[in-house]
mmCIF file of C-alpha atoms in Angstrom:
data_model
loop_
_atom_site.group_PDB
_atom_site.id
_atom_site.type_symbol
_atom_site.label_atom_id
_atom_site.label_comp_id
_atom_site.label_asym_id
_atom_site.label_seq_id
_atom_site.Cartn_x
_atom_site.Cartn_y
_atom_site.Cartn_z
ATOM 1 C CA MET A 83 66.860 133.070 102.357
ATOM 2 C CA GLU A 84 70.364 134.359 103.151
ATOM 3 C CA LYS A 85 72.526 131.752 105.072
ATOM 4 C CA LYS A 86 73.273 132.629 108.872
ATOM 5 C CA LYS A 87 76.694 132.699 110.077
ATOM 6 C CA VAL A 88 76.985 131.903 113.947
ATOM 7 C CA VAL A 89 80.160 132.328 115.979
ATOM 8 C CA VAL A 90 80.196 130.571 119.293
ATOM 9 C CA MET A 91 83.192 130.427 121.535
ATOM 10 C CA ALA A 92 83.023 128.238 124.839
ATOM 11 C CA LEU A 93 85.575 130.010 127.324
ATOM 12 C CA HIS A 94 85.056 127.761 130.186
ATOM 13 C CA ASP A 95 85.001 123.810 130.733
ATOM 14 C CA GLU A 96 82.377 123.172 133.598
ATOM 15 C CA LEU A 97 79.531 121.265 132.919
ATOM 16 C CA GLU A 98 76.983 124.298 133.103
ATOM 17 C CA SER A 99 79.149 126.427 130.663
ATOM 18 C CA ALA A 100 79.890 123.876 128.118
ATOM 19 C CA TYR A 101 76.026 122.850 127.238
ATOM 20 C CA PRO A 102 75.091 126.352 126.340
ATOM 21 C CA PRO A 103 77.657 126.784 123.382
ATOM 22 C CA LEU A 104 76.912 123.375 122.201
ATOM 23 C CA ASN A 105 73.277 123.650 122.326
ATOM 24 C CA VAL A 106 73.319 127.107 120.506
ATOM 25 C CA ALA A 107 75.679 125.653 117.923
ATOM 26 C CA VAL A 108 73.770 122.236 117.238
ATOM 27 C CA GLY A 109 70.829 124.635 116.692
ATOM 28 C CA ALA A 110 72.241 126.932 114.516
ATOM 29 C CA ALA A 111 73.756 124.322 112.297
ATOM 30 C CA SER A 112 70.738 122.257 112.228
ATOM 31 C CA SER A 113 68.934 125.449 110.883
ATOM 32 C CA GLY A 114 71.204 125.173 108.151
ATOM 33 C CA ALA A 115 73.589 128.018 109.190
ATOM 34 C CA ASP A 116 77.450 128.199 109.122
ATOM 35 C CA VAL A 117 78.631 127.755 112.543
ATOM 36 C CA ILE A 118 82.166 128.310 114.123
ATOM 37 C CA LEU A 119 82.643 126.646 117.141
ATOM 38 C CA ALA A 120 85.672 127.937 119.011
ATOM 39 C CA PHE A 121 87.424 127.084 122.204
ATOM 40 C CA SER A 122 89.319 129.189 124.331
ATOM 41 C CA ARG A 123 92.490 127.624 126.421
ATOM 42 C CA ARG A 124 90.030 126.531 128.981
ATOM 43 C CA GLY A 125 87.367 125.796 126.945
ATOM 44 C CA VAL A 126 89.106 123.310 124.830
ATOM 45 C CA ASN A 127 89.373 120.928 127.605
ATOM 46 C CA ILE A 128 85.591 119.871 126.018
ATOM 47 C CA LEU A 129 87.446 118.774 123.176
ATOM 48 C CA ASP A 130 89.824 116.294 124.697
ATOM 49 C CA LYS A 131 88.998 112.692 124.846
ATOM 50 C CA ARG A 132 89.619 112.185 128.607
ATOM 51 C CA TYR A 133 86.916 115.263 129.469
ATOM 52 C CA VAL A 134 84.714 114.642 132.383
ATOM 53 C CA SER A 135 81.959 117.130 132.617
ATOM 54 C CA VAL A 136 81.883 118.346 135.986
ATOM 55 C CA PRO A 137 79.542 120.755 137.128
ATOM 56 C CA SER A 138 80.570 124.034 139.247
ATOM 57 C CA GLU A 139 80.516 123.829 143.312
ATOM 58 C CA ASP A 140 76.586 123.976 144.564
ATOM 59 C CA LEU A 141 75.532 123.195 141.059
ATOM 60 C CA GLU A 142 76.240 119.313 141.444
ATOM 61 C CA TYR A 143 72.264 118.470 141.388
ATOM 62 C CA LEU A 144 72.607 119.532 137.430
ATOM 63 C CA SER A 145 74.635 116.320 136.837
ATOM 64 C CA ASN A 146 71.960 114.025 137.962
ATOM 65 C CA ALA A 147 69.387 116.482 136.624
ATOM 66 C CA LEU A 148 70.728 116.195 132.998
ATOM 67 C CA ASN A 149 70.874 112.447 133.365
ATOM 68 C CA ASP A 150 67.457 112.073 134.586
ATOM 69 C CA PHE A 151 66.111 114.275 131.736
ATOM 70 C CA GLY A 152 68.019 111.880 129.278
ATOM 71 C CA VAL A 153 69.873 114.735 127.687
ATOM 72 C CA SER A 154 72.969 113.877 125.525
ATOM 73 C CA SER A 155 76.484 114.107 127.177
ATOM 74 C CA VAL A 156 78.697 116.858 126.339
ATOM 75 C CA HIS A 157 80.725 114.846 124.010
ATOM 76 C CA ASP A 158 77.483 113.596 122.304
ATOM 77 C CA LEU A 159 76.072 116.914 121.936
ATOM 78 C CA LEU A 160 79.744 117.872 120.373
ATOM 79 C CA GLY A 161 79.471 115.024 117.888
ATOM 80 C CA ILE A 162 75.839 116.231 116.886
ATOM 81 C CA ALA A 163 77.390 119.692 116.132
ATOM 82 C CA VAL A 164 80.009 118.121 114.083
ATOM 83 C CA GLU A 165 77.788 115.756 111.997
ATOM 84 C CA MET A 166 75.850 118.907 111.531
ATOM 85 C CA GLY A 167 78.627 120.671 110.155
ATOM 86 C CA ALA A 168 79.908 122.990 112.589
ATOM 87 C CA GLN A 169 83.703 123.918 112.002
ATOM 88 C CA LEU A 170 85.544 123.149 115.306
ATOM 89 C CA TYR A 171 88.793 126.021 115.956
ATOM 90 C CA VAL A 172 90.833 126.208 118.996
ATOM 91 C CA VAL A 173 92.208 129.515 119.929
ATOM 92 C CA ASP A 174 95.504 130.535 121.928
ATOM 93 C CA LEU A 175 96.783 126.898 122.444
ATOM 94 C CA ASP A 176 100.389 126.948 124.390
ATOM 95 C CA VAL A 177 103.006 125.021 122.505
ATOM 96 C CA ASN A 178 103.473 122.996 125.373
ATOM 97 C CA ASP A 179 99.653 121.688 126.054
ATOM 98 C CA ARG A 180 98.981 118.005 125.284
ATOM 99 C CA PHE A 181 95.334 117.448 123.988
ATOM 100 C CA ASP A 182 93.866 114.139 122.351
ATOM 101 C CA PHE A 183 91.081 115.590 120.645
ATOM 102 C CA ILE A 184 88.217 113.598 119.979
ATOM 103 C CA HIS A 185 87.164 115.585 116.708
ATOM 104 C CA PRO A 186 89.980 117.714 114.670
ATOM 105 C CA ALA A 187 90.105 121.154 115.330
ATOM 106 C CA GLU A 188 91.953 123.599 113.557
ATOM 107 C CA GLN A 189 94.602 126.295 115.695
ATOM 108 C CA VAL A 190 93.773 129.765 114.784
ATOM 109 C CA PRO A 191 94.667 133.221 116.536
ATOM 110 C CA ILE A 192 92.097 135.176 118.352
ATOM 111 C CA LYS A 193 92.510 137.964 115.891
ATOM 112 C CA TRP A 194 91.174 135.621 112.970
ATOM 113 C CA LEU A 195 88.324 134.742 115.199
ATOM 114 C CA LEU A 196 87.343 137.846 116.222
ATOM 115 C CA ASN A 197 87.215 139.128 112.588
ATOM 116 C CA GLU A 198 84.994 135.962 112.036
ATOM 117 C CA ALA A 199 82.719 136.987 114.919
ATOM 118 C CA ALA A 200 82.680 140.542 113.737
ATOM 119 C CA ALA A 201 81.193 139.533 110.057
ATOM 120 C CA ALA A 202 78.332 136.974 111.963
ATOM 121 C CA ASP A 203 74.696 137.263 112.318
ATOM 122 C CA LEU A 204 75.059 135.877 115.950
ATOM 123 C CA PHE A 205 78.202 136.007 118.072
ATOM 124 C CA MET A 206 78.060 134.269 121.728
ATOM 125 C CA HIS A 207 80.580 133.441 124.133
ATOM 126 C CA PHE A 208 79.829 131.313 127.305
ATOM 127 C CA MET B 115 58.948 152.284 119.445
ATOM 128 C CA ALA B 116 61.611 150.385 120.965
ATOM 129 C CA ASN B 117 65.118 151.582 120.277
ATOM 130 C CA LYS B 118 66.953 148.364 120.592
ATOM 131 C CA LYS B 119 66.582 144.822 120.748
ATOM 132 C CA PHE B 120 68.658 143.394 123.767
ATOM 133 C CA VAL B 121 68.659 139.466 124.360
ATOM 134 C CA TYR B 122 70.253 137.883 127.810
ATOM 135 C CA PHE B 123 70.972 134.378 127.959
ATOM 136 C CA VAL B 124 71.278 133.539 131.976
ATOM 137 C CA SER B 125 72.671 129.813 132.843
ATOM 138 C CA LEU B 126 73.556 130.487 136.403
ATOM 139 C CA SER B 127 70.601 131.661 139.067
ATOM 140 C CA SER B 128 72.942 133.666 141.439
ATOM 141 C CA ASN B 129 73.530 136.112 137.885
ATOM 142 C CA VAL B 130 69.857 136.375 138.018
ATOM 143 C CA PRO B 131 69.530 139.551 139.812
ATOM 144 C CA TYR B 132 72.234 141.207 137.879
ATOM 145 C CA VAL B 133 70.627 140.636 134.766
ATOM 146 C CA LEU B 134 67.559 141.698 135.820
ATOM 147 C CA LYS B 135 68.782 144.755 136.945
ATOM 148 C CA LYS B 136 70.130 145.358 133.610
ATOM 149 C CA ALA B 137 67.204 144.488 131.819
ATOM 150 C CA LEU B 138 64.880 146.609 133.607
ATOM 151 C CA LYS B 139 67.096 149.676 132.962
ATOM 152 C CA ASN B 140 67.019 148.739 129.112
ATOM 153 C CA ALA B 141 63.426 148.229 129.346
ATOM 154 C CA GLU B 142 63.069 151.810 130.969
ATOM 155 C CA GLU B 143 64.886 153.328 128.180
ATOM 156 C CA ASP B 144 62.177 152.034 125.756
ATOM 157 C CA ASN B 145 64.732 149.043 124.425
ATOM 158 C CA GLU B 146 62.773 145.522 123.972
ATOM 159 C CA VAL B 147 64.197 142.817 125.880
ATOM 160 C CA SER B 148 63.878 138.904 126.068
ATOM 161 C CA ILE B 149 65.738 136.885 128.814
ATOM 162 C CA PHE B 150 66.437 133.404 127.997
ATOM 163 C CA PHE B 151 66.834 131.129 131.165
ATOM 164 C CA ASP B 152 68.808 127.882 131.118
ATOM 165 C CA LEU B 153 70.076 125.188 133.217
ATOM 166 C CA ASP B 154 70.751 126.377 136.661
ATOM 167 C CA GLY B 155 69.241 130.042 135.731
ATOM 168 C CA ALA B 156 65.780 128.384 134.663
ATOM 169 C CA ARG B 157 65.417 127.736 138.264
ATOM 170 C CA VAL B 158 64.088 131.283 138.977
ATOM 171 C CA LEU B 159 61.060 130.501 136.760
ATOM 172 C CA ASP B 160 59.989 127.686 139.266
ATOM 173 C CA LYS B 161 57.677 129.183 141.775
ATOM 174 C CA ARG B 162 58.836 127.121 144.110
ATOM 175 C CA TYR B 163 62.324 128.406 144.019
ATOM 176 C CA LEU B 164 61.179 131.937 144.453
ATOM 177 C CA LYS B 165 59.409 131.204 147.317
ATOM 178 C CA ILE B 166 62.964 130.020 148.991
ATOM 179 C CA MET B 167 65.212 132.420 147.412
ATOM 180 C CA GLU B 168 62.471 135.411 148.592
ATOM 181 C CA ARG B 169 65.423 137.569 149.335
ATOM 182 C CA THR B 170 69.011 137.282 147.913
ATOM 183 C CA HIS B 171 71.797 139.693 148.209
ATOM 184 C CA ASN B 172 68.815 142.292 149.824
ATOM 185 C CA ILE B 173 67.301 141.734 146.543
ATOM 186 C CA ASP B 174 63.532 140.541 146.523
ATOM 187 C CA LEU B 175 63.896 138.443 143.513
ATOM 188 C CA GLN B 176 60.247 137.656 143.146
ATOM 189 C CA LYS B 177 59.503 141.426 143.386
ATOM 190 C CA LEU B 178 62.281 141.898 140.744
ATOM 191 C CA MET B 179 61.004 139.413 138.541
ATOM 192 C CA GLN B 180 57.459 140.938 138.343
ATOM 193 C CA GLN B 181 58.538 144.136 137.645
ATOM 194 C CA ALA B 182 60.652 143.218 134.700
ATOM 195 C CA LEU B 183 57.530 141.407 133.270
ATOM 196 C CA ASP B 184 55.147 144.476 134.041
ATOM 197 C CA LYS B 185 57.832 146.127 132.200
ATOM 198 C CA GLY B 186 57.096 143.947 129.277
ATOM 199 C CA ILE B 187 60.361 142.037 129.507
ATOM 200 C CA LYS B 188 59.833 138.648 128.069
ATOM 201 C CA PHE B 189 60.886 135.507 129.939
ATOM 202 C CA PHE B 190 61.591 132.327 128.025
ATOM 203 C CA GLY B 191 62.618 129.162 129.895
ATOM 204 C CA CYS B 192 64.328 126.451 128.032
ATOM 205 C CA GLN B 193 61.772 123.626 127.162
ATOM 206 C CA MET B 194 64.446 120.659 127.496
ATOM 207 C CA ASN B 195 65.413 122.288 130.761
ATOM 208 C CA VAL B 196 66.206 119.648 133.250
ATOM 209 C CA LEU B 197 63.804 120.990 135.933
ATOM 210 C CA ILE B 198 60.848 119.809 133.996
ATOM 211 C CA ALA B 199 61.658 116.247 135.062
ATOM 212 C CA ASP B 200 61.505 117.343 138.554
ATOM 213 C CA GLY B 201 57.826 118.763 137.814
ATOM 214 C CA LEU B 202 58.601 122.658 137.005
ATOM 215 C CA GLU B 203 55.686 124.932 138.610
ATOM 216 C CA LEU B 204 56.395 127.612 135.825
ATOM 217 C CA MET B 205 55.660 131.207 137.074
ATOM 218 C CA ASP B 206 53.082 133.248 135.222
ATOM 219 C CA GLY B 207 54.211 135.350 132.636
ATOM 220 C CA ALA B 208 57.274 132.872 131.597
ATOM 221 C CA GLU B 209 56.881 130.908 128.438
ATOM 222 C CA LEU B 210 58.726 127.868 127.617
ATOM 223 C CA SER B 211 60.747 127.691 124.154
ATOM 224 C CA GLY B 212 63.486 125.849 122.254
ATOM 225 C CA VAL B 213 66.716 126.915 120.864
ATOM 226 C CA ALA B 214 64.856 127.657 117.603
ATOM 227 C CA THR B 215 62.930 130.372 119.158
ATOM 228 C CA PHE B 216 65.944 131.575 120.711
ATOM 229 C CA LEU B 217 68.035 131.896 117.877
ATOM 230 C CA GLU B 218 64.970 133.651 116.073
ATOM 231 C CA THR B 219 65.251 136.560 118.747
ATOM 232 C CA ALA B 220 68.868 136.894 118.946
ATOM 233 C CA TYR B 221 69.373 137.098 115.123
ATOM 234 C CA GLN B 222 66.834 140.270 115.277
ATOM 235 C CA ALA B 223 68.859 141.613 118.325
ATOM 236 C CA ASP B 224 71.562 144.553 118.493
ATOM 237 C CA ALA B 225 72.907 142.672 121.546
ATOM 238 C CA VAL B 226 73.030 139.279 122.689
ATOM 239 C CA LEU B 227 74.696 139.037 125.972
ATOM 240 C CA SER B 228 75.261 135.781 128.302
ATOM 241 C CA TYR B 229 75.816 135.252 131.801
#
């Protein structure tokens, strides 16, 4: 069977926005797909070692619920995605941005990512 | 025969009324529609939540969801959803699924939209 190509982009860093792209990336990578996991200027915070997942207002219950359910942390899930072969990219970083990435990520122009997305079997952004 | 296949991925319950309206419109035009509910979005699949949120923004959510099901729209709740720990009372017509089912459906779709 032809290998699938999946491009997932994390646009936001709130807890409820961080899990879906990582879940899709892990699921796709574990089923053998080539996965590009990209982060926008806001989503890139997820990659920072100092990142703490905080839900949006009125969704605070999610933190406890995820914890009670024994769900992996955002950084643990990111680690699983990397282990499974997902490639990490960041777009639109400013030269003045200072990040301490938990995993190496290549900086690419948004046009490159959109070209990859156009050629993918599945492109999603969250 | 369905014209196109649409997949919606909704992780915020506040977006559900909008997604349902769009999904219904697509289904009425003979398109095949599936909605995957995750995280906070999956709350609407719980009968208890629907009782509380009977009306949101002048929309009877329960009625809208029934209309969608009657129209053949498929509802999937994330099987790893956090609400299960709280004793999810899954509404009739919805089913639980994992990311593999989502991917299988999404690969075949003409459009995958997230909210």
